[in-house]
Amino acid sequence: MEHTRIKELLKSEEFGKEVIVKGWVRTFRNNQFVAINDGSSINNIQAVIDFENTPDDILRRITTGAAVRVKGILVESQGKGQRVEVKATDISIIGDSDAEKFPLQPKKHSLEFLREIAHLRFRTGTFNAIFKVRNALAFAVNKFFQERDFVYMHTPIITGSDAEGAGEMFRVTTLDLNNLPRTEQGDIDFKEDFFGKSTNLTVSGQLEGELAALAFGNIYTFGPTFRAENSNTTRHLAEFWMIEPEMAFYELEDNMQLAEDLLKYVIRYALDTCPEEIEFLRARLLEEEKSKPQADRSELDLVEKLNFVVQNDFVRLTYTEAIDILMKSKPNQKKQFKYLIEGWGADLQSEHERYLVEKHFKKPVILIDYPREIKSFYMKQNPVDAQGRQTVRAMDILFPGIGEMVGGSQREENLEKLITRMNEVGIPTEEMEWFLDTRRFGSVPHSGFGVGFERLVLFTTGMTNIRDVIPFPRTPKNAEF
Ligand code: 4AD
Ligand code: MG
């Protein structure tokens, strides 16, 4: 390569050396100072142009968004705000950018506006920082599991099953929607479809992950998952990435410990390897919060918050204990919750989860032993308690500002209990014989969980809308790009 990456140049001490920079113009001031960014750093390098000896038609084409090549001498900067700069001896335009039409102007744009031009938002400091942190977290996830001898398993994207039993699936079909084949009963005849059966995009790799765990011991999946839930919130996507480890011979306590270790490990890795990006995001958040009333601002800044999570144990408590706390809480007593907690059995809404983590405990919380009725069919059933309550060995990890970050459980390994439960909730066992085989042939206690990767990125970057931490978000009525 003839050019040097800007990240390297910004660290360099080799003053007087001739260098070549290639990148995109962020700003051009006084016909003299060009700020160039090549994506390697959130910071730009400044090239100083000798405008008297640069042809006018070149100067005119140095516009925001244009791609340029600058040859020059690396020097210590005279000006404030940067340590080094390039004294240009030659500048040429690689790709023009019409300043009138280029949507990114050298000023602050709102996140909402940038979402509409998501194809260009990578070229801003904020999104450079976000996606560098996302990249570091993804790498750290693999590093964590590889260091612990877990096998990375690629589970299918197209499946015939509904792993969560919640019916929130996107159908996959090649049938002609204007001319659907019918059975004699008048139903759509999926035997005519591409796979000869009805198929959908996966909501979770868990069921296939369980098959692999009962052979390899410890596995993980990390891939895209799809949910056709019509949730237009700042924490839901229709397409999101999920990390799902599954471990044979793990009970719920082991499962919780692994999840806590994983989250701390990857956040620490981001802090260690992305200090500039996280500092940039910390400052961005402080700035953004200035417009909020004091009471709504965070007590800790981003770096303090991340360090706090890495350094402190998560709180662990049962669903029953959480209901007690919520029943006695001020917002419940004063009827400030939208959904009042009337008693045991209530499903927790995000307002309740947030009360527990943000107001009551002020740290991440692992909630276990939920009522069976509000959780998935595959979770291990606890013995019925003295009050006749049936719970399952579920665990949800709740994070400040995020709510549910992790959902997992110990799995029901007993064949009869599992089949009974599937019948109760109406999951057809005949299509799941392959899954039930794990409980027929050498069934063992096993556990796993799923981390919503975008929620992890959301927390680590201090962003507030999940649409800003995935490159091209898919949400109800939006599949742009
Ligand atoms: O709690 P969930 O539905 O659990 C499962 O899918 C299990 N099969 C996981 C397992 O045990 N292997 O989803 C797991 C996590 C949630 O805690 C949340 O962080 C994230 O996935 N998640 C979403 N993230 C973004 N958008 C959505 N629509 C999400 N739905 C779930
Ligand atoms: Mg869940």
Short mmCIF file of C-alpha atoms and ligand atoms in Angstrom, two decimals:
data_model
loop_
_atom_site.label_atom_id
_atom_site.label_comp_id
_atom_site.label_asym_id
_atom_site.label_seq_id
_atom_site.Cartn_x
_atom_site.Cartn_y
_atom_site.Cartn_z
CA MET A 1 0.00 0.00 0.00
CA GLU A 2 1.31 3.43 -0.83
CA HIS A 3 -0.75 5.18 1.88
CA THR A 4 -0.65 5.03 5.68
CA ARG A 5 -3.78 4.73 7.79
CA ILE A 6 -4.64 7.90 9.67
CA LYS A 7 -4.75 6.07 13.01
CA GLU A 8 -1.04 5.26 12.57
CA LEU A 9 -0.14 8.79 11.51
CA LEU A 10 -1.89 10.34 14.51
CA LYS A 11 0.35 8.24 16.78
CA SER A 12 3.50 8.76 14.75
CA GLU A 13 6.57 10.69 15.90
CA GLU A 14 8.30 10.55 12.51
CA PHE A 15 8.20 14.26 11.79
CA GLY A 16 9.71 15.25 8.48
CA LYS A 17 8.75 11.99 6.83
CA GLU A 18 6.88 12.00 3.52
CA VAL A 19 3.47 10.32 3.83
CA ILE A 20 0.43 9.63 1.70
CA VAL A 21 -3.10 9.84 3.13
CA LYS A 22 -6.26 8.58 1.46
CA GLY A 23 -9.68 9.30 2.87
CA TRP A 24 -12.82 11.40 2.78
CA VAL A 25 -13.01 15.12 3.44
CA ARG A 26 -14.91 16.05 6.59
CA THR A 27 -14.35 19.81 6.44
CA PHE A 28 -12.38 22.32 4.40
CA ARG A 29 -11.72 25.66 6.08
CA ASN A 30 -10.13 28.88 4.83
CA ASN A 31 -9.14 27.29 1.52
CA GLN A 32 -6.31 25.78 3.56
CA PHE A 33 -7.22 23.23 6.24
CA VAL A 34 -8.65 19.90 5.11
CA ALA A 35 -9.86 17.48 7.79
CA ILE A 36 -9.59 13.98 6.37
CA ASN A 37 -11.01 10.78 7.82
CA ASP A 38 -10.35 7.26 6.54
CA GLY A 39 -12.41 5.37 9.12
CA SER A 40 -9.38 3.98 10.96
CA SER A 41 -9.93 6.45 13.80
CA ILE A 42 -12.75 8.68 15.00
CA ASN A 43 -10.21 11.47 14.72
CA ASN A 44 -9.34 13.22 11.47
CA ILE A 45 -5.94 14.22 10.26
CA GLN A 46 -5.52 17.80 9.15
CA ALA A 47 -3.81 18.45 5.86
CA VAL A 48 -2.58 21.99 5.30
CA ILE A 49 -2.80 23.03 1.66
CA ASP A 50 -0.56 25.52 -0.01
CA PHE A 51 -3.55 27.13 -1.74
CA GLU A 52 -1.49 29.63 -3.72
CA ASN A 53 0.19 26.78 -5.53
CA THR A 54 -2.87 24.56 -5.85
CA PRO A 55 -4.93 24.90 -9.04
CA ASP A 56 -8.37 26.46 -8.57
CA ASP A 57 -10.21 23.55 -10.14
CA ILE A 58 -8.69 21.23 -7.49
CA LEU A 59 -9.51 23.59 -4.62
CA ARG A 60 -13.12 23.75 -5.79
CA ARG A 61 -13.40 19.96 -5.70
CA ILE A 62 -12.21 19.63 -2.08
CA THR A 63 -15.73 19.33 -0.68
CA THR A 64 -17.28 17.53 2.28
CA GLY A 65 -17.61 13.87 1.34
CA ALA A 66 -15.08 13.90 -1.51
CA ALA A 67 -12.40 11.20 -1.52
CA VAL A 68 -8.88 12.60 -1.71
CA ARG A 69 -5.25 11.56 -1.85
CA VAL A 70 -2.80 13.83 -0.10
CA LYS A 71 0.96 13.56 -0.31
CA GLY A 72 2.93 15.63 2.16
CA ILE A 73 5.26 15.91 5.10
CA LEU A 74 4.23 14.81 8.57
CA VAL A 75 4.83 17.76 10.92
CA GLU A 76 4.09 18.76 14.49
CA SER A 77 0.96 20.85 14.41
CA GLN A 78 1.14 24.61 15.02
CA GLY A 79 -2.57 24.84 15.73
CA LYS A 80 -4.65 23.68 18.65
CA GLY A 81 -6.69 20.48 18.63
CA GLN A 82 -4.21 18.14 16.98
CA ARG A 83 -0.69 16.93 17.66
CA VAL A 84 0.33 16.17 14.09
CA GLU A 85 -0.71 17.32 10.65
CA VAL A 86 0.33 16.85 7.04
CA LYS A 87 1.90 19.72 5.17
CA ALA A 88 0.55 18.89 1.73
CA THR A 89 2.80 18.97 -1.31
CA ASP A 90 0.25 17.37 -3.61
CA ILE A 91 -3.50 16.84 -3.37
CA SER A 92 -5.68 15.01 -5.87
CA ILE A 93 -9.36 14.10 -5.99
CA ILE A 94 -10.12 10.36 -6.10
CA GLY A 95 -13.91 10.71 -6.04
CA ASP A 96 -15.93 13.94 -6.24
CA SER A 97 -18.81 14.73 -3.91
CA ASP A 98 -21.34 17.36 -4.91
CA ALA A 99 -21.45 19.66 -1.89
CA GLU A 100 -24.98 20.78 -2.75
CA LYS A 101 -26.29 17.23 -2.72
CA PHE A 102 -24.21 15.47 -0.07
CA PRO A 103 -26.58 15.05 2.91
CA LEU A 104 -23.90 15.14 5.62
CA GLN A 105 -22.92 18.69 6.35
CA PRO A 106 -20.10 19.69 8.67
CA LYS A 107 -22.48 20.32 11.58
CA LYS A 108 -24.32 18.31 14.21
CA HIS A 109 -27.09 16.15 12.76
CA SER A 110 -29.84 14.54 14.83
CA LEU A 111 -29.78 10.76 15.28
CA GLU A 112 -33.25 10.64 13.71
CA PHE A 113 -32.00 12.33 10.56
CA LEU A 114 -28.95 10.07 10.43
CA ARG A 115 -31.21 7.01 10.69
CA GLU A 116 -32.86 8.11 7.44
CA ILE A 117 -29.48 8.18 5.73
CA ALA A 118 -28.12 5.06 7.43
CA HIS A 119 -26.14 4.30 4.26
CA LEU A 120 -24.01 7.39 4.94
CA ARG A 121 -24.04 7.61 8.72
CA PHE A 122 -20.96 5.37 8.98
CA ARG A 123 -19.08 8.49 7.90
CA THR A 124 -19.76 10.30 11.18
CA GLY A 125 -17.72 10.21 14.38
CA THR A 126 -20.61 8.85 16.42
CA PHE A 127 -21.27 5.90 14.14
CA ASN A 128 -17.60 5.22 13.65
CA ALA A 129 -17.32 4.88 17.44
CA ILE A 130 -20.49 2.78 17.80
CA PHE A 131 -19.53 0.25 15.15
CA LYS A 132 -15.95 -0.02 16.41
CA VAL A 133 -17.32 -0.89 19.84
CA ARG A 134 -19.78 -3.34 18.26
CA ASN A 135 -16.88 -4.96 16.40
CA ALA A 136 -14.82 -5.24 19.61
CA LEU A 137 -17.73 -6.79 21.50
CA ALA A 138 -18.34 -9.36 18.73
CA PHE A 139 -14.69 -10.33 18.74
CA ALA A 140 -14.66 -10.53 22.55
CA VAL A 141 -17.68 -12.85 22.53
CA ASN A 142 -15.82 -15.31 20.33
CA LYS A 143 -12.61 -14.87 22.33
CA PHE A 144 -14.40 -15.56 25.61
CA PHE A 145 -15.93 -18.80 24.39
CA GLN A 146 -12.89 -19.98 22.46
CA GLU A 147 -10.68 -19.49 25.54
CA ARG A 148 -13.11 -21.75 27.42
CA ASP A 149 -13.12 -24.47 24.75
CA PHE A 150 -16.72 -23.91 23.57
CA VAL A 151 -17.51 -24.99 20.00
CA TYR A 152 -18.96 -22.31 17.73
CA MET A 153 -21.99 -23.95 16.13
CA HIS A 154 -23.82 -22.49 13.13
CA THR A 155 -27.48 -23.24 13.61
CA PRO A 156 -29.92 -22.85 10.70
CA ILE A 157 -31.59 -19.58 9.74
CA ILE A 158 -34.49 -21.33 8.00
CA THR A 159 -36.38 -23.74 10.24
CA GLY A 160 -39.72 -25.46 10.54
CA SER A 161 -39.98 -24.93 14.29
CA ASP A 162 -40.81 -22.13 16.70
CA ALA A 163 -38.11 -22.37 19.37
CA GLU A 164 -39.83 -19.97 21.74
CA GLY A 165 -43.36 -21.22 21.09
CA ALA A 166 -44.52 -17.60 20.84
CA GLY A 167 -45.63 -17.66 17.21
CA GLU A 168 -43.71 -14.54 16.23
CA MET A 169 -42.20 -15.89 13.03
CA PHE A 170 -41.54 -14.62 9.53
CA ARG A 171 -42.69 -17.16 6.99
CA VAL A 172 -40.28 -18.33 4.29
CA THR A 173 -42.00 -19.43 1.10
CA THR A 174 -41.61 -19.54 -2.66
CA LEU A 175 -45.33 -20.18 -3.23
CA ASP A 176 -47.09 -17.78 -5.59
CA LEU A 177 -49.10 -15.63 -3.19
CA ASN A 178 -51.59 -14.84 -5.95
CA ASN A 179 -52.20 -18.47 -6.72
CA LEU A 180 -51.80 -20.59 -3.61
CA PRO A 181 -52.04 -24.38 -3.92
CA ARG A 182 -54.81 -25.80 -1.73
CA THR A 183 -55.42 -29.15 -0.09
CA GLU A 184 -58.79 -30.87 -0.45
CA GLN A 185 -59.76 -29.28 2.88
CA GLY A 186 -58.99 -25.85 1.43
CA ASP A 187 -55.87 -25.19 3.51
CA ILE A 188 -52.69 -23.91 1.89
CA ASP A 189 -50.77 -26.94 0.67
CA PHE A 190 -47.22 -26.48 1.91
CA LYS A 191 -46.22 -29.81 0.37
CA GLU A 192 -46.00 -27.75 -2.81
CA ASP A 193 -43.68 -25.23 -1.18
CA PHE A 194 -39.90 -25.14 -1.67
CA PHE A 195 -39.10 -27.31 1.35
CA GLY A 196 -42.25 -29.41 1.08
CA LYS A 197 -43.40 -28.02 4.41
CA SER A 198 -44.12 -24.75 6.14
CA THR A 199 -40.94 -22.91 7.11
CA ASN A 200 -39.91 -19.67 8.82
CA LEU A 201 -36.90 -17.63 9.84
CA THR A 202 -35.49 -18.77 13.15
CA VAL A 203 -36.38 -16.96 16.37
CA SER A 204 -33.53 -18.68 18.23
CA GLY A 205 -30.82 -21.25 17.61
CA GLN A 206 -31.42 -22.83 20.99
CA LEU A 207 -33.14 -26.09 20.03
CA GLU A 208 -30.42 -27.03 17.54
CA GLY A 209 -27.87 -25.75 20.07
CA GLU A 210 -29.20 -28.25 22.61
CA LEU A 211 -28.62 -31.10 20.15
CA ALA A 212 -25.00 -30.05 19.74
CA ALA A 213 -24.43 -29.45 23.48
CA LEU A 214 -25.51 -33.01 24.19
CA ALA A 215 -22.63 -34.19 22.02
CA PHE A 216 -19.90 -31.57 22.37
CA GLY A 217 -20.59 -30.54 25.95
CA ASN A 218 -20.26 -26.79 25.53
CA ILE A 219 -21.29 -24.88 22.41
CA TYR A 220 -22.39 -21.40 21.43
CA THR A 221 -24.19 -19.85 18.52
CA PHE A 222 -23.87 -16.22 17.48
CA GLY A 223 -26.02 -15.23 14.56
CA PRO A 224 -29.05 -13.36 13.30
CA THR A 225 -32.49 -14.17 14.68
CA PHE A 226 -35.87 -12.84 13.61
CA ARG A 227 -39.02 -11.88 15.46
CA ALA A 228 -42.21 -10.69 13.86
CA GLU A 229 -43.34 -9.02 17.07
CA ASN A 230 -45.01 -5.71 16.42
CA SER A 231 -43.01 -3.89 19.10
CA ASN A 232 -42.13 -0.37 18.10
CA THR A 233 -39.81 0.36 21.03
CA THR A 234 -36.26 1.59 21.48
CA ARG A 235 -35.22 -1.95 22.49
CA HIS A 236 -36.83 -4.21 19.86
CA LEU A 237 -35.69 -5.17 16.38
CA ALA A 238 -37.31 -7.56 13.93
CA GLU A 239 -33.82 -8.79 12.99
CA PHE A 240 -31.26 -8.95 15.77
CA TRP A 241 -28.14 -10.93 16.61
CA MET A 242 -28.18 -13.33 19.49
CA ILE A 243 -25.40 -15.10 21.40
CA GLU A 244 -26.65 -18.46 22.67
CA PRO A 245 -24.37 -20.77 24.63
CA GLU A 246 -25.68 -24.19 25.65
CA MET A 247 -23.89 -26.39 28.19
CA ALA A 248 -24.37 -30.03 29.13
CA PHE A 249 -24.14 -30.80 32.87
CA TYR A 250 -24.71 -27.12 33.79
CA GLU A 251 -27.35 -26.31 36.36
CA LEU A 252 -28.92 -22.90 36.81
CA GLU A 253 -26.19 -21.57 39.16
CA ASP A 254 -23.48 -22.50 36.63
CA ASN A 255 -25.52 -20.88 33.89
CA MET A 256 -25.87 -17.61 35.82
CA GLN A 257 -22.17 -17.51 36.60
CA LEU A 258 -21.23 -18.03 32.95
CA ALA A 259 -23.58 -15.26 31.82
CA GLU A 260 -22.24 -12.82 34.40
CA ASP A 261 -18.64 -13.70 33.51
CA LEU A 262 -19.36 -13.28 29.78
CA LEU A 263 -20.96 -9.85 30.14
CA LYS A 264 -18.17 -8.55 32.37
CA TYR A 265 -15.49 -9.97 30.09
CA VAL A 266 -16.80 -8.42 26.88
CA ILE A 267 -17.48 -5.02 28.44
CA ARG A 268 -14.00 -4.98 29.96
CA TYR A 269 -12.58 -5.92 26.55
CA ALA A 270 -14.37 -2.96 24.96
CA LEU A 271 -13.07 -0.61 27.66
CA ASP A 272 -9.52 -1.91 27.15
CA THR A 273 -9.45 -1.90 23.36
CA CYS A 274 -11.70 1.06 22.46
CA PRO A 275 -10.69 3.79 24.93
CA GLU A 276 -10.96 6.61 22.38
CA GLU A 277 -14.31 5.48 21.04
CA ILE A 278 -15.79 5.05 24.51
CA GLU A 279 -14.41 8.42 25.61
CA PHE A 280 -16.04 9.98 22.54
CA LEU A 281 -19.36 8.30 23.38
CA ARG A 282 -19.05 9.33 27.03
CA ALA A 283 -18.70 12.98 25.99
CA ARG A 284 -21.56 12.63 23.50
CA LEU A 285 -23.87 11.29 26.19
CA LEU A 286 -22.96 14.06 28.65
CA GLU A 287 -23.74 16.60 25.95
CA GLU A 288 -27.04 14.94 25.09
CA GLU A 289 -28.09 14.77 28.74
CA LYS A 290 -27.49 18.48 29.23
CA SER A 291 -30.87 19.11 27.65
CA LYS A 292 -32.59 16.86 30.20
CA PRO A 293 -33.82 17.90 33.65
CA GLN A 294 -31.29 17.07 36.38
CA ALA A 295 -33.44 14.24 37.73
CA ASP A 296 -33.38 12.39 34.38
CA ARG A 297 -29.63 12.55 33.92
CA SER A 298 -27.46 9.52 34.68
CA GLU A 299 -25.73 9.50 38.04
CA LEU A 300 -22.65 7.90 36.52
CA ASP A 301 -21.06 8.79 33.22
CA LEU A 302 -20.59 6.07 30.59
CA VAL A 303 -17.10 5.01 31.67
CA GLU A 304 -18.05 4.98 35.36
CA LYS A 305 -21.15 2.96 34.55
CA LEU A 306 -19.23 0.35 32.55
CA ASN A 307 -16.56 0.06 35.23
CA PHE A 308 -19.24 -0.28 37.87
CA VAL A 309 -20.79 -3.25 36.05
CA VAL A 310 -17.44 -4.92 35.49
CA GLN A 311 -16.37 -4.51 39.13
CA ASN A 312 -19.53 -5.44 41.04
CA ASP A 313 -21.44 -8.66 41.52
CA PHE A 314 -24.88 -8.83 39.96
CA VAL A 315 -27.76 -9.12 42.43
CA ARG A 316 -29.50 -12.50 42.38
CA LEU A 317 -33.04 -13.00 43.55
CA THR A 318 -36.13 -15.02 42.83
CA TYR A 319 -39.19 -13.83 40.97
CA THR A 320 -41.16 -14.26 44.21
CA GLU A 321 -38.79 -11.93 46.07
CA ALA A 322 -39.00 -9.42 43.22
CA ILE A 323 -42.81 -9.43 43.36
CA ASP A 324 -42.60 -8.70 47.09
CA ILE A 325 -40.36 -5.70 46.46
CA LEU A 326 -42.59 -4.45 43.65
CA MET A 327 -45.81 -4.86 45.64
CA LYS A 328 -44.35 -2.72 48.43
CA SER A 329 -42.76 -0.19 46.07
CA LYS A 330 -43.85 3.45 45.96
CA PRO A 331 -44.95 3.46 42.29
CA ASN A 332 -47.13 0.41 42.93
CA GLN A 333 -48.62 1.79 46.17
CA LYS A 334 -49.24 5.16 44.55
CA LYS A 335 -50.59 3.54 41.37
CA GLN A 336 -47.89 5.09 39.20
CA PHE A 337 -47.09 1.90 37.30
CA LYS A 338 -49.09 1.51 34.12
CA TYR A 339 -49.50 -2.16 34.99
CA LEU A 340 -50.02 -2.52 38.75
CA ILE A 341 -48.62 -5.63 40.36
CA GLU A 342 -51.62 -7.28 41.97
CA GLY A 343 -49.84 -10.39 43.15
CA TRP A 344 -47.80 -13.46 42.35
CA GLY A 345 -48.04 -14.67 38.76
CA ALA A 346 -47.96 -11.26 37.08
CA ASP A 347 -45.66 -10.97 34.07
CA LEU A 348 -43.03 -8.30 34.62
CA GLN A 349 -43.27 -5.31 32.29
CA SER A 350 -40.26 -3.19 31.47
CA GLU A 351 -41.38 -0.51 33.96
CA HIS A 352 -41.10 -3.13 36.74
CA GLU A 353 -37.74 -4.41 35.52
CA ARG A 354 -36.44 -0.86 35.37
CA TYR A 355 -37.70 -0.07 38.86
CA LEU A 356 -35.79 -3.07 40.23
CA VAL A 357 -32.47 -2.31 38.51
CA GLU A 358 -32.53 1.48 38.34
CA LYS A 359 -34.28 2.51 41.55
CA HIS A 360 -34.12 -0.39 43.97
CA PHE A 361 -30.82 -2.20 43.43
CA LYS A 362 -29.01 0.21 41.10
CA LYS A 363 -27.07 -2.63 39.48
CA PRO A 364 -27.67 -5.56 37.14
CA VAL A 365 -30.08 -8.11 38.58
CA ILE A 366 -30.48 -11.81 37.82
CA LEU A 367 -34.06 -12.90 38.40
CA ILE A 368 -34.72 -16.64 38.66
CA ASP A 369 -37.54 -19.11 39.23
CA TYR A 370 -40.36 -17.46 37.30
CA PRO A 371 -43.93 -18.79 37.22
CA ARG A 372 -44.17 -21.60 34.69
CA GLU A 373 -47.13 -20.00 32.92
CA ILE A 374 -45.22 -16.94 31.71
CA LYS A 375 -42.13 -18.78 30.42
CA SER A 376 -41.23 -21.08 27.51
CA PHE A 377 -42.16 -24.75 27.36
CA TYR A 378 -38.59 -26.10 27.52
CA MET A 379 -37.66 -24.74 30.96
CA LYS A 380 -36.98 -27.12 33.83
CA GLN A 381 -39.88 -27.35 36.25
CA ASN A 382 -39.19 -26.82 39.94
CA PRO A 383 -41.05 -28.92 42.51
CA VAL A 384 -44.39 -27.29 43.34
CA ASP A 385 -43.89 -25.16 46.47
CA ALA A 386 -45.83 -25.18 49.77
CA GLN A 387 -48.39 -22.70 48.38
CA GLY A 388 -48.92 -24.88 45.34
CA ARG A 389 -47.02 -22.53 43.01
CA GLN A 390 -45.30 -23.95 39.94
CA THR A 391 -42.10 -22.21 38.89
CA VAL A 392 -39.41 -23.00 36.32
CA ARG A 393 -35.62 -22.67 36.45
CA ALA A 394 -35.57 -19.54 34.31
CA MET A 395 -33.14 -16.67 34.60
CA ASP A 396 -33.41 -13.19 33.14
CA ILE A 397 -30.61 -10.67 33.52
CA LEU A 398 -31.86 -7.11 33.77
CA PHE A 399 -29.64 -4.10 33.07
CA PRO A 400 -30.04 -0.44 33.97
CA GLY A 401 -31.47 1.53 31.06
CA ILE A 402 -31.97 -1.62 29.02
CA GLY A 403 -34.24 -3.98 30.90
CA GLU A 404 -33.86 -7.60 29.77
CA MET A 405 -30.36 -8.23 28.43
CA VAL A 406 -30.31 -12.01 28.84
CA GLY A 407 -32.97 -14.71 28.88
CA GLY A 408 -32.07 -18.26 29.76
CA SER A 409 -32.83 -21.33 31.83
CA GLN A 410 -31.94 -24.79 32.91
CA ARG A 411 -33.75 -27.09 30.46
CA GLU A 412 -36.33 -29.74 31.27
CA GLU A 413 -34.40 -32.96 30.73
CA ASN A 414 -37.24 -35.31 31.69
CA LEU A 415 -38.99 -36.64 28.56
CA GLU A 416 -42.45 -37.17 30.10
CA LYS A 417 -42.52 -33.76 31.77
CA LEU A 418 -41.42 -32.06 28.58
CA ILE A 419 -44.02 -33.82 26.43
CA THR A 420 -46.76 -33.05 28.94
CA ARG A 421 -45.81 -29.39 28.93
CA MET A 422 -45.69 -29.25 25.11
CA ASN A 423 -49.17 -30.78 24.95
CA GLU A 424 -50.45 -28.29 27.52
CA VAL A 425 -49.25 -25.28 25.54
CA GLY A 426 -50.14 -26.78 22.16
CA ILE A 427 -46.75 -27.44 20.60
CA PRO A 428 -47.03 -30.32 18.12
CA THR A 429 -44.63 -33.04 19.35
CA GLU A 430 -44.72 -34.99 16.07
CA GLU A 431 -42.67 -32.22 14.37
CA MET A 432 -40.21 -32.08 17.27
CA GLU A 433 -39.24 -35.74 17.60
CA TRP A 434 -35.66 -34.83 16.73
CA PHE A 435 -35.59 -32.45 19.72
CA LEU A 436 -37.21 -34.98 22.02
CA ASP A 437 -34.55 -37.53 21.05
CA THR A 438 -32.08 -35.60 23.24
CA ARG A 439 -34.26 -36.61 26.20
CA ARG A 440 -34.59 -40.20 24.95
CA PHE A 441 -30.96 -41.03 24.39
CA GLY A 442 -28.66 -40.05 27.23
CA SER A 443 -30.56 -37.06 28.59
CA VAL A 444 -28.56 -34.91 31.05
CA PRO A 445 -29.14 -31.73 33.02
CA HIS A 446 -28.21 -28.84 30.75
CA SER A 447 -28.63 -25.08 30.55
CA GLY A 448 -28.17 -22.12 28.28
CA PHE A 449 -29.08 -18.53 27.67
CA GLY A 450 -29.44 -15.92 24.97
CA VAL A 451 -27.86 -12.46 25.01
CA GLY A 452 -29.43 -9.84 22.78
CA PHE A 453 -26.28 -8.56 21.09
CA GLU A 454 -27.73 -5.15 20.15
CA ARG A 455 -28.88 -4.61 23.74
CA LEU A 456 -25.31 -5.31 24.83
CA VAL A 457 -24.00 -2.80 22.28
CA LEU A 458 -26.66 -0.32 23.40
CA PHE A 459 -25.51 -0.55 27.00
CA THR A 460 -21.79 -0.40 26.19
CA THR A 461 -22.10 2.61 23.88
CA GLY A 462 -24.54 4.54 26.09
CA MET A 463 -26.87 4.97 23.12
CA THR A 464 -30.60 5.03 23.76
CA ASN A 465 -32.21 3.66 20.60
CA ILE A 466 -31.46 0.14 19.36
CA ARG A 467 -31.82 1.38 15.75
CA ASP A 468 -28.53 3.22 16.23
CA VAL A 469 -26.38 0.21 17.14
CA ILE A 470 -27.13 -2.12 14.19
CA PRO A 471 -26.02 -0.93 10.75
CA PHE A 472 -29.36 -1.35 9.00
CA PRO A 473 -32.23 -1.80 11.47
CA ARG A 474 -35.33 -3.80 10.58
CA THR A 475 -38.40 -2.69 12.50
CA PRO A 476 -42.16 -2.68 11.79
CA LYS A 477 -42.76 -0.87 8.47
CA ASN A 478 -39.05 -0.39 7.87
CA ALA A 479 -36.62 -2.55 5.89
CA GLU A 480 -34.76 0.22 4.10
CA PHE A 481 -31.33 -0.42 2.54
O1 4AD B 1 -35.54 -14.13 26.13
P1 4AD B 1 -35.40 -14.63 24.73
O2 4AD B 1 -36.62 -14.67 23.88
O3 4AD B 1 -34.74 -16.07 24.87
C1 4AD B 1 -34.50 -16.94 23.86
O4 4AD B 1 -34.68 -16.73 22.69
C2 4AD B 1 -33.87 -18.23 24.32
N1 4AD B 1 -34.04 -19.23 23.27
C3 4AD B 1 -32.43 -17.99 24.65
C4 4AD B 1 -31.73 -19.22 25.14
O5 4AD B 1 -32.00 -19.65 26.25
N2 4AD B 1 -30.86 -19.81 24.34
O6 4AD B 1 -34.30 -13.76 23.96
C5 4AD B 1 -32.99 -13.65 24.48
C6 4AD B 1 -32.53 -12.21 24.45
C7 4AD B 1 -33.38 -11.26 25.27
O7 4AD B 1 -33.02 -11.30 26.62
C8 4AD B 1 -33.07 -9.93 24.61
O8 4AD B 1 -31.84 -9.42 25.09
C9 4AD B 1 -32.88 -10.32 23.16
O9 4AD B 1 -32.61 -11.70 23.12
N3 4AD B 1 -34.09 -10.04 22.37
C10 4AD B 1 -34.20 -9.02 21.50
N4 4AD B 1 -33.32 -8.06 21.14
C11 4AD B 1 -33.73 -7.15 20.21
N5 4AD B 1 -34.94 -7.17 19.63
C12 4AD B 1 -35.86 -8.13 19.95
N6 4AD B 1 -37.03 -8.15 19.34
C13 4AD B 1 -35.50 -9.11 20.93
N7 4AD B 1 -36.12 -10.17 21.47
C14 4AD B 1 -35.24 -10.72 22.34
MG MG B 2 -36.96 -13.33 27.39
#
